[in-house]
């Protein structure tokens, strides 16, 4: 049997915590899409879809921790979401406030470290303080790292990195020709985190929508047909199983199965 075939056989094994063959991606990123459609299909207001989306988020954070995933990034509010009706923006900001107020103590108890990426300067002061508090309280935890992308857009993040480098060049501390992809990556919002191994998007849409464009260079993309409020541990495991069937070559010739 070829290496690739034997690797695929291994990758097809069911996920089972505690078994030797249990391998999960180190970093999973999720575009939590389809809250509105979930609600519309049930004749409910959109906010109900977002509320149930928060429940799906709780389930997913727990499952990710149980499965031994090290980093989970979630796209919870995009730079472009400001174009939604004011009432929906209020609902989403309210859910974030409630999520931090109600869930932070549990996340801390579960040894979760919270990180935030995105533009914080434009947010209301109370939200900025809540996000700072979440990071500060959990900074020494060494379990799952939960990265919340809030007021986040990847092009904006790359522009921020370019601006930070431009300031260094203008001050004479950096030569323009010393700027490499590696150096730019070190000026992104969370430069110490590994790139996502897999980006999962729910709802059947198949695009990145300005999420982690730099970091996604070699991420596997998994699109699942269910709406975010229906996402659960089984759906996460199925997405990981799909990821493990992929061969990653990072531009080279040697296949590496997802792990
Ligand atoms: C996409 O569904 C989802 C969002 C824009 C926001 C995601 C937010 C949550 C899961 C809840 C909030 C969580 C926190 C931590 C604040 P959509 O509204 O675009 O759905 P649609 O495409 O079906 O209309």
XYZ file of C-alpha atoms and ligand atoms in Angstrom:
283
model
C 0.000 0.000 0.000
C 1.376 3.466 -0.846
C 2.104 5.895 1.986
C -0.727 8.131 0.787
C -3.204 5.249 0.715
C -2.180 4.061 4.164
C -2.365 7.608 5.494
C -5.874 7.950 4.073
C -6.884 4.726 5.779
C -5.595 6.066 9.078
C -7.344 9.394 8.476
C -10.648 7.606 7.937
C -10.614 6.150 11.441
C -13.368 7.462 13.660
C -12.403 10.181 16.102
C -12.163 8.760 19.531
C -10.686 10.700 22.423
C -8.031 8.726 24.248
C -7.214 6.426 21.308
C -3.654 6.490 19.919
C -4.883 7.295 16.420
C -6.779 10.339 17.626
C -5.301 13.318 15.878
C -6.940 16.681 15.624
C -5.862 19.843 13.830
C -3.997 22.220 16.090
C -5.928 25.278 14.913
C -9.548 25.252 13.710
C -11.178 28.489 12.523
C -14.922 28.775 11.975
C -17.123 31.108 9.963
C -20.377 30.754 11.897
C -22.845 31.383 9.087
C -26.561 30.823 8.619
C -28.131 32.193 11.804
C -30.582 34.318 9.822
C -31.560 31.454 7.521
C -32.018 29.129 10.490
C -34.447 31.632 12.013
C -36.252 32.408 8.736
C -36.848 28.694 8.118
C -38.719 28.585 11.432
C -40.588 31.866 11.055
C -38.532 33.375 13.897
C -36.843 36.778 14.122
C -33.174 36.856 13.072
C -32.094 37.599 16.637
C -33.369 34.156 17.659
C -30.960 32.633 15.149
C -28.097 34.621 16.701
C -29.186 33.549 20.215
C -29.167 29.914 19.180
C -25.834 30.669 17.517
C -24.390 31.554 20.921
C -25.568 28.171 22.238
C -23.866 26.447 19.309
C -20.734 28.428 20.136
C -20.789 27.175 23.749
C -21.167 23.572 22.539
C -18.352 24.000 20.047
C -15.918 25.539 22.541
C -16.582 22.632 24.921
C -16.167 20.054 22.154
C -12.976 21.698 20.867
C -11.483 21.592 24.366
C -12.538 17.943 24.851
C -11.074 16.940 21.492
C -7.721 18.498 22.335
C -7.782 21.295 19.751
C -5.265 23.961 20.827
C -6.658 27.009 18.992
C -10.229 27.813 17.968
C -10.866 31.048 16.063
C -14.456 32.213 15.572
C -15.691 34.960 13.241
C -18.226 36.680 15.461
C -18.590 40.159 13.931
C -17.022 41.346 10.706
C -15.919 44.841 9.731
C -18.641 44.624 7.067
C -21.422 43.654 9.537
C -21.843 47.389 10.378
C -23.844 47.652 7.154
C -26.682 45.584 8.717
C -29.771 47.295 10.138
C -29.095 49.166 13.422
C -31.432 46.847 15.344
C -29.485 43.741 14.301
C -26.167 45.410 15.178
C -27.591 46.235 18.606
C -28.654 42.600 19.026
C -25.229 41.265 18.050
C -23.397 43.702 20.341
C -25.829 42.798 23.136
C -25.118 39.092 22.634
C -21.383 39.721 22.808
C -21.789 41.694 26.041
C -23.915 38.916 27.528
C -21.564 36.198 26.305
C -18.573 37.808 28.015
C -20.520 38.659 31.202
C -22.179 35.215 31.530
C -19.543 32.878 30.150
C -16.187 34.393 31.051
C -16.032 32.818 34.526
C -16.836 29.358 33.076
C -14.302 29.776 30.289
C -11.692 30.741 32.876
C -12.618 27.749 35.060
C -12.222 25.525 31.999
C -8.684 26.865 31.535
C -9.597 28.588 28.238
C -7.409 31.477 27.178
C -9.342 34.194 25.332
C -7.710 36.335 22.652
C -9.330 39.010 20.519
C -8.429 40.016 16.968
C -9.926 42.913 15.026
C -10.142 46.688 15.366
C -10.977 47.581 18.944
C -10.511 51.341 18.681
C -13.935 51.955 17.038
C -15.923 49.945 19.596
C -17.975 51.320 22.474
C -15.876 51.790 25.590
C -17.789 49.194 27.628
C -17.213 46.550 24.945
C -13.516 47.438 24.746
C -13.274 47.011 28.513
C -15.092 43.649 28.430
C -12.759 42.357 25.716
C -9.708 43.604 27.651
C -11.052 41.932 30.804
C -11.566 38.606 29.006
C -7.990 38.619 27.749
C -6.542 39.805 31.046
C -8.405 37.312 33.279
C -7.477 34.306 31.121
C -3.977 35.307 30.038
C -2.193 32.589 32.053
C -4.540 29.746 31.101
C -2.943 27.013 29.046
C -5.908 25.003 27.761
C -7.787 25.830 24.567
C -7.058 29.291 23.146
C -10.319 30.833 21.926
C -9.630 33.629 19.447
C -12.654 35.862 18.964
C -12.545 37.812 15.700
C -14.650 40.845 16.531
C -14.978 43.914 14.307
C -12.556 41.918 12.200
C -11.717 42.095 8.505
C -8.631 40.435 7.055
C -7.831 43.225 4.586
C -8.070 45.722 7.442
C -5.757 43.532 9.555
C -3.184 43.375 6.746
C -3.455 47.169 6.286
C -2.831 47.613 10.051
C 0.295 45.438 9.770
C 1.481 47.485 6.763
C 0.875 50.685 8.733
C 2.924 49.384 11.682
C 5.796 48.578 9.307
C 5.491 51.935 7.532
C 5.872 53.719 10.874
C 9.099 51.797 11.514
C 10.404 52.638 8.032
C 9.473 56.328 8.375
C 11.271 56.488 11.726
C 14.407 55.038 10.131
C 14.289 51.892 12.271
C 13.539 49.519 9.392
C 14.774 49.342 5.788
C 11.946 48.936 3.266
C 13.736 46.047 1.593
C 13.895 44.191 4.911
C 10.111 43.664 4.731
C 9.431 39.998 4.079
C 6.236 37.935 4.354
C 7.557 36.644 7.655
C 8.082 40.159 9.029
C 4.631 41.272 7.894
C 3.106 38.216 9.585
C 4.796 39.289 12.796
C 2.859 42.588 12.655
C -0.611 41.034 12.359
C -3.084 41.211 15.268
C -1.998 37.936 16.944
C 1.443 37.189 15.521
C 2.252 34.407 17.966
C -0.590 32.109 16.848
C -0.134 29.356 14.249
C -2.073 29.636 10.990
C -5.349 27.709 10.947
C -5.004 24.155 9.685
C -8.641 24.144 8.667
C -11.303 26.793 8.157
C -14.870 25.536 8.506
C -17.815 27.509 7.153
C -21.372 26.530 7.906
C -24.563 27.222 5.905
C -23.282 25.866 2.586
C -21.740 29.177 1.433
C -18.297 28.620 -0.066
C -16.152 31.715 0.400
C -13.862 33.321 2.988
C -15.651 36.687 3.248
C -12.558 38.650 4.368
C -11.681 36.167 7.146
C -7.995 35.384 7.888
C -6.932 35.948 4.265
C -3.223 36.073 5.112
C -3.274 33.137 7.526
C -5.421 30.985 5.195
C -2.655 30.565 2.588
C -2.400 26.808 3.240
C -5.507 26.156 5.318
C -7.840 23.402 4.231
C -11.367 24.687 3.623
C -14.333 22.619 4.773
C -17.840 23.768 3.898
C -20.692 22.157 5.775
C -24.316 22.413 4.647
C -25.931 22.986 8.052
C -26.695 26.389 9.546
C -24.596 27.511 12.501
C -27.305 27.123 15.214
C -27.416 23.373 14.382
C -23.648 22.936 14.715
C -22.551 20.553 17.457
C -19.815 18.173 18.499
C -20.772 15.605 15.840
C -20.605 18.293 13.131
C -17.188 19.398 14.395
C -15.940 15.821 14.379
C -17.284 15.311 10.845
C -15.500 18.485 9.661
C -12.257 17.261 11.252
C -12.684 13.847 9.637
C -13.041 15.605 6.260
C -9.904 17.631 6.986
C -7.989 14.468 7.826
C -8.811 13.012 4.409
C -7.002 15.927 2.726
C -3.363 15.783 1.653
C -1.468 18.935 2.511
C 1.595 19.702 0.411
C 2.301 23.355 1.297
C 3.450 23.969 -2.275
C 5.883 21.038 -2.204
C 5.567 17.498 -3.508
C 5.404 15.547 -0.286
C 1.885 14.898 0.953
C 1.104 15.380 4.617
C -2.267 14.238 5.806
C -4.225 16.631 7.979
C -3.484 16.223 11.656
C -23.831 34.825 10.434
O -25.196 34.543 10.297
C -23.467 35.109 11.779
C -23.085 36.344 12.244
C -23.053 37.562 11.428
C -22.690 36.552 13.597
C -22.210 35.346 14.341
C -22.656 35.527 15.704
C -23.024 34.558 16.571
C -22.905 33.110 16.333
C -23.620 34.921 17.832
C -22.854 35.962 18.555
C -21.635 35.441 19.211
C -20.870 36.293 19.884
C -19.704 35.841 20.689
C -21.206 37.706 19.808
P -26.021 35.470 9.327
O -26.744 36.459 10.154
O -25.149 36.075 8.289
O -26.985 34.407 8.705
P -27.634 34.462 7.262
O -26.496 34.477 6.266
O -28.416 33.193 7.220
O -28.494 35.689 7.194
